[in-house]
Every structure is written in structure tokens, then in C-alpha cells.
Coordinates of C-alpha atoms in Angstrom, one line a residue:
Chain A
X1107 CA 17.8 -14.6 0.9
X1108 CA 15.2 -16.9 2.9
X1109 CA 12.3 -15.3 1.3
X1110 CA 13.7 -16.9 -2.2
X1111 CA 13.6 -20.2 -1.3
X1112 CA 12.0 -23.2 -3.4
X1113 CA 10.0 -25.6 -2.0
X1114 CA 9.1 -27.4 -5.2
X1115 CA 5.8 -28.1 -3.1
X1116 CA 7.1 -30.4 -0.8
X1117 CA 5.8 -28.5 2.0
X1118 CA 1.8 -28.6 0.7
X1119 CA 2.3 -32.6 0.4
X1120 CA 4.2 -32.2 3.7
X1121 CA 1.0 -30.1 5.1
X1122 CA -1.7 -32.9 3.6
X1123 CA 0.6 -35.5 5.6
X1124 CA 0.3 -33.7 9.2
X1125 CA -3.5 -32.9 9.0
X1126 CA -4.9 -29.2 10.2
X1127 CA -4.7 -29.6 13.9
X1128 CA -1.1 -30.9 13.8
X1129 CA -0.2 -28.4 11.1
X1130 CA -1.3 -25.4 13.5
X1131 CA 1.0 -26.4 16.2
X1132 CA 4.1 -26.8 13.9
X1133 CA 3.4 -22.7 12.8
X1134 CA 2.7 -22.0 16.4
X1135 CA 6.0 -23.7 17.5
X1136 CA 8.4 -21.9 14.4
X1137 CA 6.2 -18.5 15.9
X1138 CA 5.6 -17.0 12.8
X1139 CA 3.4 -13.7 13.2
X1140 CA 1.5 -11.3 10.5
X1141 CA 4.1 -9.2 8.8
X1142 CA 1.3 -6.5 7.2
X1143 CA 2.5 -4.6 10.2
X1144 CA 0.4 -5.8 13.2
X1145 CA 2.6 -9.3 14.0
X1146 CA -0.3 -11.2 14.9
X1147 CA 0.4 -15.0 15.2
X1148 CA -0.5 -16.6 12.4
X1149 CA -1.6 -20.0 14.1
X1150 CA -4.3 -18.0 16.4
X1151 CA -6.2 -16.4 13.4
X1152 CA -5.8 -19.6 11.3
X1153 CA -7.5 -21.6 14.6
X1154 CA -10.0 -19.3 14.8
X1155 CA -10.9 -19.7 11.2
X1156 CA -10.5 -23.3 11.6
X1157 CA -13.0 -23.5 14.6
X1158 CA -15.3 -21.1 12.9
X1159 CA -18.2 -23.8 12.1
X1160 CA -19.4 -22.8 8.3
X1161 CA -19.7 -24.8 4.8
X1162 CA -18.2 -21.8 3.1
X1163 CA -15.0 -20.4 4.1
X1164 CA -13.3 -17.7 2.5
X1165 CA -8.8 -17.2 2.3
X1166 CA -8.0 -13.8 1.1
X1167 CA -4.2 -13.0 0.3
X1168 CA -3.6 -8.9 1.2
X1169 CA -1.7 -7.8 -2.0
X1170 CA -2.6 -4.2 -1.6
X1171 CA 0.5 -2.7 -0.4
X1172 CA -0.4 1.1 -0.3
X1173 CA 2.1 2.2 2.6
X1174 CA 4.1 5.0 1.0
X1175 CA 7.5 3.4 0.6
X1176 CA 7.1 -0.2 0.9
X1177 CA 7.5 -2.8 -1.9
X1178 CA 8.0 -5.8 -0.4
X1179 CA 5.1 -7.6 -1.7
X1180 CA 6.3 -6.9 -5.0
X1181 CA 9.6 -8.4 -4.8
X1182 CA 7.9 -11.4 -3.2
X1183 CA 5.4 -11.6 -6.5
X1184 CA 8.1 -10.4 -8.9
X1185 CA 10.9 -12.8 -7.8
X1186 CA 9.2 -15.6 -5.4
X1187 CA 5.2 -16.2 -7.0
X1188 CA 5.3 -19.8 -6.2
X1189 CA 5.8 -19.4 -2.6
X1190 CA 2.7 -17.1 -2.4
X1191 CA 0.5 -19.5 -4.1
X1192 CA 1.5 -22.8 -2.1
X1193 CA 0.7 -20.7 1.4
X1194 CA -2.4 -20.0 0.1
X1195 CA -2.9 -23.4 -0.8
X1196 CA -2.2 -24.6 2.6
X1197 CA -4.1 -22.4 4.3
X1198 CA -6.7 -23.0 2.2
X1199 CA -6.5 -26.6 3.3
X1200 CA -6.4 -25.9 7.0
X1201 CA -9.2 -23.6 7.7
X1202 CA -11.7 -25.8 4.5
X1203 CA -11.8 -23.2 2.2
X1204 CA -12.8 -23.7 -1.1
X1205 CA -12.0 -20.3 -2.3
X1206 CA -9.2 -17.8 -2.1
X1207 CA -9.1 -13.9 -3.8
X1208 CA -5.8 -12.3 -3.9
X1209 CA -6.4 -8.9 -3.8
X1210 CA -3.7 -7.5 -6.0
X1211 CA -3.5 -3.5 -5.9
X1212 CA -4.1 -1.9 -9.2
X1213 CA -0.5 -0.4 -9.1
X1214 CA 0.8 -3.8 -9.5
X1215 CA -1.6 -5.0 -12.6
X1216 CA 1.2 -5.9 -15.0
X1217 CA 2.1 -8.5 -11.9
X1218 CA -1.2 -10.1 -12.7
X1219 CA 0.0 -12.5 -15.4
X1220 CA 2.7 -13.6 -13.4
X1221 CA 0.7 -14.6 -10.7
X1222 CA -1.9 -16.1 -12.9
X1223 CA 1.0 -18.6 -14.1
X1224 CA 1.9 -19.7 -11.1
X1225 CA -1.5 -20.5 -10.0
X1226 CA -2.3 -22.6 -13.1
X1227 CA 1.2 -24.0 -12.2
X1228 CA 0.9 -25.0 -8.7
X1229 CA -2.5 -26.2 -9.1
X1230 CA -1.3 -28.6 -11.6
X1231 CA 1.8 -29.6 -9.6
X1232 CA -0.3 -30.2 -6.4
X1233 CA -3.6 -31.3 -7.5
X1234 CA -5.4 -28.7 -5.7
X1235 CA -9.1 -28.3 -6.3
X1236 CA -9.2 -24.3 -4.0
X1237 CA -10.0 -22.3 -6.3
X1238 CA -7.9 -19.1 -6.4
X1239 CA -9.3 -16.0 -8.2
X1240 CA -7.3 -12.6 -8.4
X1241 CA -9.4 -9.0 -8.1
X1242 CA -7.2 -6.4 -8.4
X1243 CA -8.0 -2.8 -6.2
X1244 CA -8.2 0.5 -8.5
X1245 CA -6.3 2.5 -5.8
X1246 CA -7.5 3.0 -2.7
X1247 CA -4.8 3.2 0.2
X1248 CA -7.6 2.5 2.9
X1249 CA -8.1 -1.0 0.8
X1250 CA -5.1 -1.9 2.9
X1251 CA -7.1 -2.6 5.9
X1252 CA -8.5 -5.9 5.8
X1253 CA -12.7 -5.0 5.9
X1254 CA -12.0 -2.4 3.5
X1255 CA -10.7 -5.5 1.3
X1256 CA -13.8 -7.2 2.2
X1257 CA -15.9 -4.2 1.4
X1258 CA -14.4 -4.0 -1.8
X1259 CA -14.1 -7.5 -3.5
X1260 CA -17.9 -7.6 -2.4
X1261 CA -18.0 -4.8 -5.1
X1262 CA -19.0 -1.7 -2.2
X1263 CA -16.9 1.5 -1.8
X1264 CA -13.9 0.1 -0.1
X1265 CA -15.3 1.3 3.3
X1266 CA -13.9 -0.4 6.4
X1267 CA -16.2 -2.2 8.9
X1268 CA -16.6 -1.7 13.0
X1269 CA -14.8 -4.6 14.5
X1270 CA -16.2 -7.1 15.6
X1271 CA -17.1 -9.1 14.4
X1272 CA -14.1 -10.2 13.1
X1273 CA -13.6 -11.3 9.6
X1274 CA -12.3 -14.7 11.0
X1275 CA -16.0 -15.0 11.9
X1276 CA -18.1 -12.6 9.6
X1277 CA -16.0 -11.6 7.0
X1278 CA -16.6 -11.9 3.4
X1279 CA -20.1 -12.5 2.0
X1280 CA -20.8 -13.0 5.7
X1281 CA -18.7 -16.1 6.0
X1282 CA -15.6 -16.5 7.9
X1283 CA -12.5 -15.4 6.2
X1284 CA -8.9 -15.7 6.3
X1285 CA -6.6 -12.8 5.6
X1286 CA -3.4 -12.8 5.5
X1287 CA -0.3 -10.8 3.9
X1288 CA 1.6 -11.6 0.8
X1289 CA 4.8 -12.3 3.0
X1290 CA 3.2 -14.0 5.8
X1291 CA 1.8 -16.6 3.4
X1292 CA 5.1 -16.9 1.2
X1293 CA 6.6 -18.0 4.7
X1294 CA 3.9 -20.7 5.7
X1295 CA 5.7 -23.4 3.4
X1296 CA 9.3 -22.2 4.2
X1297 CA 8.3 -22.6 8.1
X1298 CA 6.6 -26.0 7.2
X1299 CA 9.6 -27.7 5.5
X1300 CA 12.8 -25.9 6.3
X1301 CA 13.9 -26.5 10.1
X1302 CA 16.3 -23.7 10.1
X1303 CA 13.6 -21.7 8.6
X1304 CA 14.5 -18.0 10.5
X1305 CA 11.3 -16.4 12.2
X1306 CA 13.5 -13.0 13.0
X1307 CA 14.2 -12.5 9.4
X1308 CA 12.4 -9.4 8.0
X1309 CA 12.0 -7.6 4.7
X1310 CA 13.1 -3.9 5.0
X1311 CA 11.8 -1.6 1.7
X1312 CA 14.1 1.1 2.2
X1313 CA 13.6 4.0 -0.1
X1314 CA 14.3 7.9 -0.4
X1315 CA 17.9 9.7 -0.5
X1316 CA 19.7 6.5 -0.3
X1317 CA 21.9 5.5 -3.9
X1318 CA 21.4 1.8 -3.5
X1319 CA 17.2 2.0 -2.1
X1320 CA 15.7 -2.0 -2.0
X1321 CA 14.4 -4.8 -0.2
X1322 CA 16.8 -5.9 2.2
X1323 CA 16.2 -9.0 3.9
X1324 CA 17.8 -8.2 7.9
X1325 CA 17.0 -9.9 11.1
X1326 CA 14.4 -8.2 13.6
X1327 CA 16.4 -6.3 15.8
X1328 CA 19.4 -4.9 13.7
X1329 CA 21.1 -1.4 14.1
X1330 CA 19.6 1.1 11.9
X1331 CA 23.2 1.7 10.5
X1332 CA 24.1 -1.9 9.1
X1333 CA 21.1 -1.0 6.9
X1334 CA 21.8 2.9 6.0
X1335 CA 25.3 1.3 5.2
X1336 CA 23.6 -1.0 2.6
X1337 CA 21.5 1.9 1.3
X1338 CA 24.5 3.9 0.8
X1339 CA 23.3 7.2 1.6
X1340 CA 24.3 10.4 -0.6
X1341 CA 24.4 13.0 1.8
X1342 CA 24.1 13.0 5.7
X1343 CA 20.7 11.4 6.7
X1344 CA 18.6 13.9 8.8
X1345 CA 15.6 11.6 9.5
X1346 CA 13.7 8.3 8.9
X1347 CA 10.3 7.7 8.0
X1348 CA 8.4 4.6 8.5
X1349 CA 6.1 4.6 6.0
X1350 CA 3.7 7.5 6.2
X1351 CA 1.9 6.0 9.0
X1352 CA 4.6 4.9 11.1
X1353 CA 6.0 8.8 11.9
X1354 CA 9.7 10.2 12.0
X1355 CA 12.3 9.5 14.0
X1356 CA 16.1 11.6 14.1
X1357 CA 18.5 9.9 12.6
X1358 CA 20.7 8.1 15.0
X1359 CA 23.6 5.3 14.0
X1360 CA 21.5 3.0 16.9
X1361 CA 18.5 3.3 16.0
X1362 CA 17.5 -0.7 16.7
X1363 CA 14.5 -1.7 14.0
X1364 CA 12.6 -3.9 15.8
X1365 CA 8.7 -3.0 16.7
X1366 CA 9.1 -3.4 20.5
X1367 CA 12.1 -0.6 20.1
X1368 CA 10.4 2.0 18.0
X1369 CA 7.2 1.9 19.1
X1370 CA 8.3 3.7 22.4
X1371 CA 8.8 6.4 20.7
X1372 CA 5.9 7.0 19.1
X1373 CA 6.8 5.5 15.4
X1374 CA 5.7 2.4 14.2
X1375 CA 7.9 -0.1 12.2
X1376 CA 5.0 -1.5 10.8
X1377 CA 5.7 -3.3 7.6
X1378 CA 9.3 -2.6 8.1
X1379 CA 9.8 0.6 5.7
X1380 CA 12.2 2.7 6.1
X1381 CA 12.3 6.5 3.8
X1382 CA 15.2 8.0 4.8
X1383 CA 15.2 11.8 4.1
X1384 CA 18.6 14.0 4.3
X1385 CA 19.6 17.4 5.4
X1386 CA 18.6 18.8 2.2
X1387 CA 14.6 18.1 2.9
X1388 CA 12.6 20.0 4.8
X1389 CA 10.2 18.4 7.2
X1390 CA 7.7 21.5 7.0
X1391 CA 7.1 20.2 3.2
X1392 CA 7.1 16.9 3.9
X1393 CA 5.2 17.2 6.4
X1394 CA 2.6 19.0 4.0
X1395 CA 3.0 16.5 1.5
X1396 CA 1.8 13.5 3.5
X1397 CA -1.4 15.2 5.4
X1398 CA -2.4 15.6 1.0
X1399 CA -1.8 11.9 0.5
X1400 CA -4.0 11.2 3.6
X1401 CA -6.7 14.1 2.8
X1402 CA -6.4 12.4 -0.5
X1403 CA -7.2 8.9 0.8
X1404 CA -9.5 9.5 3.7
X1405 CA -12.7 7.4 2.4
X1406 CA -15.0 9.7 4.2
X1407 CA -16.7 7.2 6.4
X1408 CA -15.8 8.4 10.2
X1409 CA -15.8 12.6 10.7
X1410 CA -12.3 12.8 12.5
X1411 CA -10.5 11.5 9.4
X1412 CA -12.6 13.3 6.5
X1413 CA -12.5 16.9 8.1
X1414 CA -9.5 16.4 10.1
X1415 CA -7.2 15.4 7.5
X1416 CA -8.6 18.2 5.3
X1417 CA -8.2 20.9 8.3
X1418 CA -4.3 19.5 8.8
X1419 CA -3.7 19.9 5.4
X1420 CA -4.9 23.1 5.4
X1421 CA -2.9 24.5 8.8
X1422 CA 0.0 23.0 6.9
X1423 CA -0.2 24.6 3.7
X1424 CA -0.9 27.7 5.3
X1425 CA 2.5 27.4 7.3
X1426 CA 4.2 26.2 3.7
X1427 CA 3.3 29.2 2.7
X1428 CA 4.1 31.4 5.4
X1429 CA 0.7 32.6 6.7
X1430 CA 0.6 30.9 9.5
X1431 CA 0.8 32.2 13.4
X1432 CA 2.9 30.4 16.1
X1433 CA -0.3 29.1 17.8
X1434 CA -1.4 27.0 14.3
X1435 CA 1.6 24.8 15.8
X1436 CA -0.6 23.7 18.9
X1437 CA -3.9 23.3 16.9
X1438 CA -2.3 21.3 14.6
X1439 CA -0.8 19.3 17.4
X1440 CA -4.2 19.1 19.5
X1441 CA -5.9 18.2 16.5
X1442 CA -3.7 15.4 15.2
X1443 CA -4.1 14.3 18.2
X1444 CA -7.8 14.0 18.4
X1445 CA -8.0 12.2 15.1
X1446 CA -5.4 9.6 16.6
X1447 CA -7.7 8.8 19.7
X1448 CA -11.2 9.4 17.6
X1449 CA -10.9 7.7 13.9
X1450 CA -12.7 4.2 13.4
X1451 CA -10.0 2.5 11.3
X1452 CA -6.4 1.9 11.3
X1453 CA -5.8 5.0 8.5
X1454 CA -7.6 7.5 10.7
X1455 CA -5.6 6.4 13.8
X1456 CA -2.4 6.6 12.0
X1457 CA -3.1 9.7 9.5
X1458 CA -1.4 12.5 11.9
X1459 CA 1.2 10.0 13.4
X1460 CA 3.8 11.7 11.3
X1461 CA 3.0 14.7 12.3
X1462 CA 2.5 14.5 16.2
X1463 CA 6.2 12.9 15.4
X1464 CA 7.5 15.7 13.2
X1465 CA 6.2 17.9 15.6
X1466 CA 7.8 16.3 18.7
X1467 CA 11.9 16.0 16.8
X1468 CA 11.7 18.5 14.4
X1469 CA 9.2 21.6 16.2
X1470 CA 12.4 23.9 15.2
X1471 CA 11.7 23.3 11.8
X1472 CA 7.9 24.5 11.5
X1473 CA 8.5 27.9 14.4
X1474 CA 11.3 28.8 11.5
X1475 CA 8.7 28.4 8.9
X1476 CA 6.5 30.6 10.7
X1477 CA 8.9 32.9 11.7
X1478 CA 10.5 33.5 8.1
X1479 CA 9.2 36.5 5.8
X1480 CA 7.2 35.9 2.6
X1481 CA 10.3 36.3 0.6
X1482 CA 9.9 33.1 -1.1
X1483 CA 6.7 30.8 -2.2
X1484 CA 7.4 27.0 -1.9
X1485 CA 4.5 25.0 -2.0
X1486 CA 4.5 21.0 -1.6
X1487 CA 2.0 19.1 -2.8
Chain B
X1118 CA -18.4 -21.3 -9.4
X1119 CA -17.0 -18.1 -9.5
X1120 CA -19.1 -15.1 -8.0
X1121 CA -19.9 -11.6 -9.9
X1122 CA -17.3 -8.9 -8.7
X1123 CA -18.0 -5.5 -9.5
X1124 CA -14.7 -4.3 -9.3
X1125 CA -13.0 -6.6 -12.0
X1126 CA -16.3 -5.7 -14.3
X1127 CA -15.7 -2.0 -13.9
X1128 CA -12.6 -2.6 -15.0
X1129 CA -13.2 -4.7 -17.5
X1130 CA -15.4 -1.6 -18.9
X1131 CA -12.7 0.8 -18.9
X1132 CA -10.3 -1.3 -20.4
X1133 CA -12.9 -1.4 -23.4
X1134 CA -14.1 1.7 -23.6
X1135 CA -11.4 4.0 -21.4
X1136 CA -13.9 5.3 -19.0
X1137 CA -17.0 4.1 -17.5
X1138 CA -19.8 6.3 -19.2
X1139 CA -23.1 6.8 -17.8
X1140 CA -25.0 4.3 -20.4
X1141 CA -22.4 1.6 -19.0
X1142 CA -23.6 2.0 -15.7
X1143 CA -27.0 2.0 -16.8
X1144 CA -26.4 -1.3 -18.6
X1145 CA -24.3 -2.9 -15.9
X1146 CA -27.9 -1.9 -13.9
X1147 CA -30.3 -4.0 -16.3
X1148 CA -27.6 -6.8 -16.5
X1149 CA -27.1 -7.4 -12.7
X1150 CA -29.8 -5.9 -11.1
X1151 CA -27.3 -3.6 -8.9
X1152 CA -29.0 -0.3 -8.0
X1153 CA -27.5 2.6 -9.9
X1154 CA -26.7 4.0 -6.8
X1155 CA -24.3 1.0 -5.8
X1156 CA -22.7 1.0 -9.5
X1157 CA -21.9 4.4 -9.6
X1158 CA -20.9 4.8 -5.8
X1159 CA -18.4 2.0 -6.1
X1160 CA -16.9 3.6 -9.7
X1161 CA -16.2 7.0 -8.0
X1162 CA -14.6 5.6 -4.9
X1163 CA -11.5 4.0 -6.6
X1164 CA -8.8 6.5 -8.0
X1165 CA -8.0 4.2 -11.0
X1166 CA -11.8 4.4 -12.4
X1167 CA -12.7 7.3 -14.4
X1168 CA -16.1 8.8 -14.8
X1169 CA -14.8 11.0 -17.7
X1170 CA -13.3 9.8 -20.7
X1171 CA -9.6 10.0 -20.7
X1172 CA -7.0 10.3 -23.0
X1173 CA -5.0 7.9 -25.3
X1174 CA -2.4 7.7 -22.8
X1175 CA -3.1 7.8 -18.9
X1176 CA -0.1 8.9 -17.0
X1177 CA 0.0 8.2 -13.1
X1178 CA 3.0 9.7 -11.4
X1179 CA 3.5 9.6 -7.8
X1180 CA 4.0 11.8 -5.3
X1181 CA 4.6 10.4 -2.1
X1182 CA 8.2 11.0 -0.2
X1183 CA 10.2 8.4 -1.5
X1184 CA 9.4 9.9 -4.8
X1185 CA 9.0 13.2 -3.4
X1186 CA 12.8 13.9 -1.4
X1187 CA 13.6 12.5 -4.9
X1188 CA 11.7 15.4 -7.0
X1189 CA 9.0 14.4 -8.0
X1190 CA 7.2 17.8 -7.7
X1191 CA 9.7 19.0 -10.4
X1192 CA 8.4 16.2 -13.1
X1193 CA 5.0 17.3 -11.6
X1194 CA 5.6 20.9 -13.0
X1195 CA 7.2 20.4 -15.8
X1196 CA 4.8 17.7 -17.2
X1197 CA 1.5 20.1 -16.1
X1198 CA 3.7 22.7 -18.6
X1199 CA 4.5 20.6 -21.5
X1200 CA 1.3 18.9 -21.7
X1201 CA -0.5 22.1 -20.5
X1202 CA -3.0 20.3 -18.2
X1203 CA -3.7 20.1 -14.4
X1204 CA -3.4 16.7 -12.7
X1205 CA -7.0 15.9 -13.4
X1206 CA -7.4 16.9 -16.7
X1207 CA -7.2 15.5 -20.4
X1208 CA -5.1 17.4 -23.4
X1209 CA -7.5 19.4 -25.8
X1210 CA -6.3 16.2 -28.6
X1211 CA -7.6 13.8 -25.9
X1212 CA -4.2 12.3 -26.1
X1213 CA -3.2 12.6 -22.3
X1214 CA -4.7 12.5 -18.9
X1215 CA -2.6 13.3 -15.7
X1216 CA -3.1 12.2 -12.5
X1217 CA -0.9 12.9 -9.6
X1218 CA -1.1 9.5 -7.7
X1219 CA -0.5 7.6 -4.2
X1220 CA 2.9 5.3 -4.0
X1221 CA 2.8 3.0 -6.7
X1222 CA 5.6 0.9 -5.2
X1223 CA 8.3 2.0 -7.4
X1224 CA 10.0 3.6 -4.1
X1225 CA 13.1 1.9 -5.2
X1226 CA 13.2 3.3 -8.5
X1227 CA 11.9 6.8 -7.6
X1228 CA 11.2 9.1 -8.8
X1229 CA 8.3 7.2 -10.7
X1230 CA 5.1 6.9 -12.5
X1231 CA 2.6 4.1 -14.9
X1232 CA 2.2 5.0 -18.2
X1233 CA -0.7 3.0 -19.1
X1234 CA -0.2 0.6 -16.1
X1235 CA 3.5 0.5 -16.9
X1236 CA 5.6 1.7 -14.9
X1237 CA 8.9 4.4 -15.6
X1238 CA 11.5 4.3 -13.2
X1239 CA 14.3 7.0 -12.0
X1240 CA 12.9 9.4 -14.2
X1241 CA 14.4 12.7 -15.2
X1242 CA 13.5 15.5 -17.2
X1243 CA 15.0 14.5 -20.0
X1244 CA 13.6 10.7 -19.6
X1245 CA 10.1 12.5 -19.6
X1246 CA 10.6 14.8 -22.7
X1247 CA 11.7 11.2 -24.9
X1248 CA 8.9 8.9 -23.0
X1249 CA 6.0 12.0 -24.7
X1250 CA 7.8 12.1 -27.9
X1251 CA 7.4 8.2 -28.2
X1252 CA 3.7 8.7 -27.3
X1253 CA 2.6 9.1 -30.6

């Protein structure tokens, strides 16, 4: 795998050698992009930190991977932790910051100590004087959004911020700040030094009724299949989930996973998870079991997402349980829709995604629900 | 120089003392400076921190799809049975709190939960019933 690469530091020396400016082309030529999910380049927001003009500058590494079914980060901190740390490092370097937090969710505390080796490690290898300081999150999925982070290392309720400004300008303790994904900064020294370094290359998380779930490292772009075949699926696959926030799709042998392909049709690849779910599951309960996580997570800032999630939950439960009418189908579906267009941040626009996409494949699914008698009490939770 | 973060202090509080009490946060309040209202709004937003005291052993289990199409509502039920508590709630012997959880990133392992911050993989009944009788 390309993700498990040593550099043995070569490519922070290699960095020092080409200077900032110089170093910003090279990452703009290789065209490596943000892989939290939003594939920005990661040259642009490393310029714009750069050209930011402030004596304190701030790198934050996103180690708060709280999308249902993704664990990429982990393998990366498990299996790769020197990588992580040398990114930082040269980012660190480019954009003169003295300081860098990794924000390491709470799930992954016994990771801590790994990380906290390879940091005294790599410092002493390198000579680095950035200081690099790990907070770790105490569960908050909303943490995941990159003011929220900010919010919360500055010790506030992990509360995201309007945008802008942007935290490449204001960000944490009002100084400009860098932030940047576990994966996207394990790459920075592989794209440095390795010219056949592969910017396609991707880490799917698969997960769910598979027998063989795990990070599979596939190009951008590849059938759905080649990786259901590596997943070795139990029993007949009736859909895919990306994430929670990315929706549901039918599963199809050519489903292609790349962003520009999914997104058309209403899912999101995001972080490149896949959950695939088989003919035993029902969507209804699924269904009821995500709009929990995200009543569950909501932080309460923005009214769309507090009471909507909570009202969603509720239609859903209700049609669990079989008290719902046929029209509860078309509230839910208007008001998933209104939190999509109304929510400030990124969980609020995504919270009903699954849902307006359940809705769309699998309508059959919930009218049955409805329809059926109250022979039998299932709730999901 | 390394700046004051609230959130590793918290935790450094309920590592110590399993929960962060009121006279912590009162003390944190003389010691920083922080209004009350900061302190205690930051402990109550986080899922990890606990307001009330918890048991001897904290168990976490998830309940999101990839441990969910795996049956994780099962282990839910039959843990709230054994141990007789709600997620939530803390056995009578303070022994053990539940909490039903967000993904904890053991998808790959599912289902899944931290024991304590550790996590048990591909758990099954039977895995559960020997992880309590070890909790001693």
C-alpha cells in the first residue's frame, strides 16, 4: 500500500531544501486535494495560510473521524504514525507555524501514546523546534467540522462558526490556522519525495455485512464490485451507505466510486466509506437508527438541525412502529429537505441526506411499513 | 509555551476522580478564572464527560449501522438485562455505567464497544457474558 510508505524523513530535509514558495508548487503540480471529504487542494489553503501576514500561526491535524463507518485515520495512526507527524512538520514549516494540535477523537485515546512516540521520535530525527501538542475530543461528531475543532481546543462547546472568515485567516485564538486531515498530511511527504507518488489512490473503510470489512487502498474511480469482491459479502448486498452523511444508493455491480460519479445522484463519497447493508436489513430501521445518531449529535446551535432532527426521528419512530399515516412519508421528505437547504454547518446540511436518499430508492420500503398491521413491535434505536 | 486547554483539564479530572463533580468545577473557577458558566457548559457538551459519578467500569458500545446491520441492538438488550440498567445509568454497586455511543471506529470489527477506552471487537453474546465476569 502507498499510504505505508517510509520516508525516513527524507522528504522534511527535502522540504527545508526547496523553501515554501517552491515547495507549494511541487504539491500543486502532484495535485493532491483534502481527503476529509471536501477534496480541496491542498496547495490553495496552505498559500493562503502562507500569505496570511501574522507572528502566530496555528497547524491543526483533523484526527476526529466521527463519520459512522470510516476508520481510515486509524489505520493511518495505528500502522503509518510517522508519516502523520513529518506532514505536519512540513506544513508547519511552510505556513511559519510554531505550533500544531492534533485533535485526536476520544474514541481513539489508547492511539495517544503511539502518536506521542512518534512525535518525540521525529522531532529528534529532524531537529524540529514546532511544537506539536495532542488534545483529544470527548465525543462530539460535530467536532468533525473544522470551527467546531477550533471551538473546542479553545476549551468552548464544540460549536461551529459562520464562515467567513475562514480559519486560514481567523481561526484559532484568532490567528490564522491550518487544518488539515490525518490522510491528507500522511501524503504531503510521500508527494514530496516519491515521483511515482499516486494522487488517485484512495482509502476506502468498508464496513457492514461484508466477511472481510477494512481499509482498502483502490484508485479513485474503481467499480463498486472490485471492492464488494474484496469485502466478500455474506449474503446478496441490497444497498450502500456512504457514511451516514453521504446517503444510499441500490446496489449495482457498476457503481463507479469516485465523487464526481456519486454525487449526481444525490450521495456523497465523502471520506470514501462505504456500509454495505444486505437484503436482510431493513432500510425503515436503518433509516430510524441514523436520524437518533444525528438527534443525538445535533449541538443545538442553528434551529433547523436541533428541532428538525428531533421531529425526523420522531416521524420515523412513529412509522417503526407502525403508527404512522401515508402522508408522514411527504413531511418527512419536505422536512428533510428544509434542514438540507436551512442548517448552518456541514452536519445540519447533511443530517437528512440519508433519508431524502432512502426515500428516493427505497419509498417501497417505508409505504409497506405504513401499510403493515401492528402485529409485531420492532423498534431501532 | 504551551496554552491552558480546558478540554485535556476536564479530562484530566475525570481520569482522577471518574466524573467531574460540582466542587471541581468550582475549583477549576478559582484556579483559571473561567466563569462557571464556561466550565460547566463545555463539560456537558462532550458525550465522554460525565456530570455524575460513574461506575468502576464505563462501557461504550456503539450503535451506528456498521455495528448496527451487525446487531448491535441485540448486545444493547441483553447488556441493559444483565446489568439491569438503561444506557445512561450506573448499577446500584456503582460498578457499571452504560452508554449507548456514536461510531467508535471499530466498523471493521463490528459489532463493537470501549470498555474503559478499550475497545472489544466482533462481539457476541457469549464474548459479553466472559468480558462482565472478568470485571471484577
Amino acid at each position: 500500500m502507498q499510504i505505508l510508505r517510509k520516508t525516513n524523513q527524507k522528504a522534511y530535509f527535502k522540504a527545508l531544501e526547496l523553501g515554501q514558495r517552491k515547495l507549494i508548487e511541487l504539491l500543486k503540480l502532484k495535485g493532491l486535494a483534502g481527503r476529509g471529504g471536501a477534496n480541496f487542494p491542498t496547495w490553495q489553503k496552505w498559500e493562503m495560510v502562507m500569505n496570511t501576514p501574522s507572528n502566530e500561526k496555528y497547524v491543526i491535524t483533523n484526527a476526529d473521524e466521527g463519520e459512522p463507518g470510516t476508520f481510515k485515520d486509524k489505520f493511518i495512526i495505528k500502522h503509518n504514525p510517522e508519516l502523520i507527524i513529518e506532514g505536519i512538520l512540513i506544513a508547519a514549516y511552510v505556513v511559519n507555524a510554531k505550533k500544531a494540535y492534533i485533535y485526536l477523537r476520544g474514541e481513539y485515546e489508547y492511539l495517544e501514546n503511539k502518536l506521542k512516540k512518534a512525535i518525540k521520535q521525529i522531532k529528534q530525527k529532524t531537529g524540529a523546534k514546532t511544537e506539536i501538542e495532542i488534545v483529544i475530543g470527548q465525543g462530539a461528531y460535530v467536532c468533525g467540522d473544522e470551527t467546531a475543532i477550533i471551538s473546542s481546543i479553545e476549551g468552548k462547546r464544540g460549536n461551529p462558526r459562520y464562515k467567513p472568515p475562514f480559519p486560514t485567516t481567523k481561526g484559532l485564538f484568532e490567528k490564522p490556522t491550518l487544518i488539515n486531515n490525518v490522510e491528507t498530511l500522511a501524503n504531503v511527504p510521500l508527494a514530496i519525495l516519491y515521483s511515482n507518488w499516486n494522487p488517485d489512490l484512495r482509502l476506502f473503510s468498508l464496513s457492514g455485512n461484508v466477511s472481510k470489512p477494512g481499509v482498502y487502498e483502490l484508485p479513485s474511480g474503481t467499480k463498486i464490485s472490485k471492492l464488494m469482491h474484496l469485502g466478500k459479502p455474506k449474503n446478496k448486498i441490497k444497498a450502500v451507505y456512504f457514511g451516514c452523511f453521504g446517503g444510499c444508493m441500490p446496489y449495482s455491480h457498476d457503481i463507479i466510486l469516485s465523487p464526481e460519479h456519486i454525487c449526481g445522484k444525490e450521495c456523497m463519497l465523502g471520506a470514501c466509506t462505504v456500509i454495505a447493508v444486505d437484503e436482510n436489513q431493513s432500510i425503515v430501521d436503518l433509516a430510524t437508527n441514523i436520524a437518533k445518531f444525528y438527534e443525538f449529535e445535533s449541538c443545538g446551535k442553528c434551529t433547523p438541525c436541533r428541532e428538525g432532527t428531533m421531529r425526523i426521528m420522531n416521524l420515523l419512530e412513529n412509522i417503526s412502529l407502525k403508527n404512522a399515516k401515508i402522508e408522514d412519508l411527504n413531511t418527512l421528505q419536505e422536512l428533510a429537505e428544509v434542514i438540507r437547504d436551512t442548517s448552518l454547518c456541514g452536519l445540519g446540511q447533511t443530517a437528512t441526506q440519508h433519508l431524502i436518499t432512502a426515500l428516493k430508492y427505497f419509498r417501497r420500503e417505508f409505504e409497506e411499513r405504513v401499510k403493515e398491521k401492528k402485529n409485531r413491535r420492532r423498534i431501532a434505536r | 509555551m504551551s496554552e491552558f486547554i480546558l478540554l485535556n483539564e476536564l479530562r484530566k479530572i475525570q481520569k482522577r476522580e471518574g466524573y467531574i463533580s460540582e466542587k471541581a468545577v468550582r475549583k477549576l473557577n478559582k484556579k483559571t478564572g473561567l466563569p462557571l458558566s464556561v466550565i460547566y457548559g463545555t463539560a456537558t457538551f462532550y458525550a465522554k464527560l460525565h456530570t455524575e459519578p460513574q461506575g468502576k467500569y464505563t462501557i461504550e458500545i456503539c450503535n451506528n449501522p456498521s455495528c448496527f446491520v451487525n446487531g448491535s441492538l441485540n448486545l444493547i438488550k441483553y447488556l441493559e438485562k444483565k446489568l439491569k440498567i438503561r444506557s445512561g445509568q450506573t448499577t446500584k454497586n456503582k460498578k457499571f455505567s452504560l452508554h449507548i455511543c456514536s461510531c467508535i471506529g471499530c466498523c471493521d470489527e463490528s459489532p463493537a464497544m470501549l470498555l474503559n477506552g478499550k475497545p472489544c471487537t466482533k462481539l457476541t453474546k457469549e464474548k459479553l457474558e466472559k468480558i462482565i465476569k472478568k470485571c471484577k
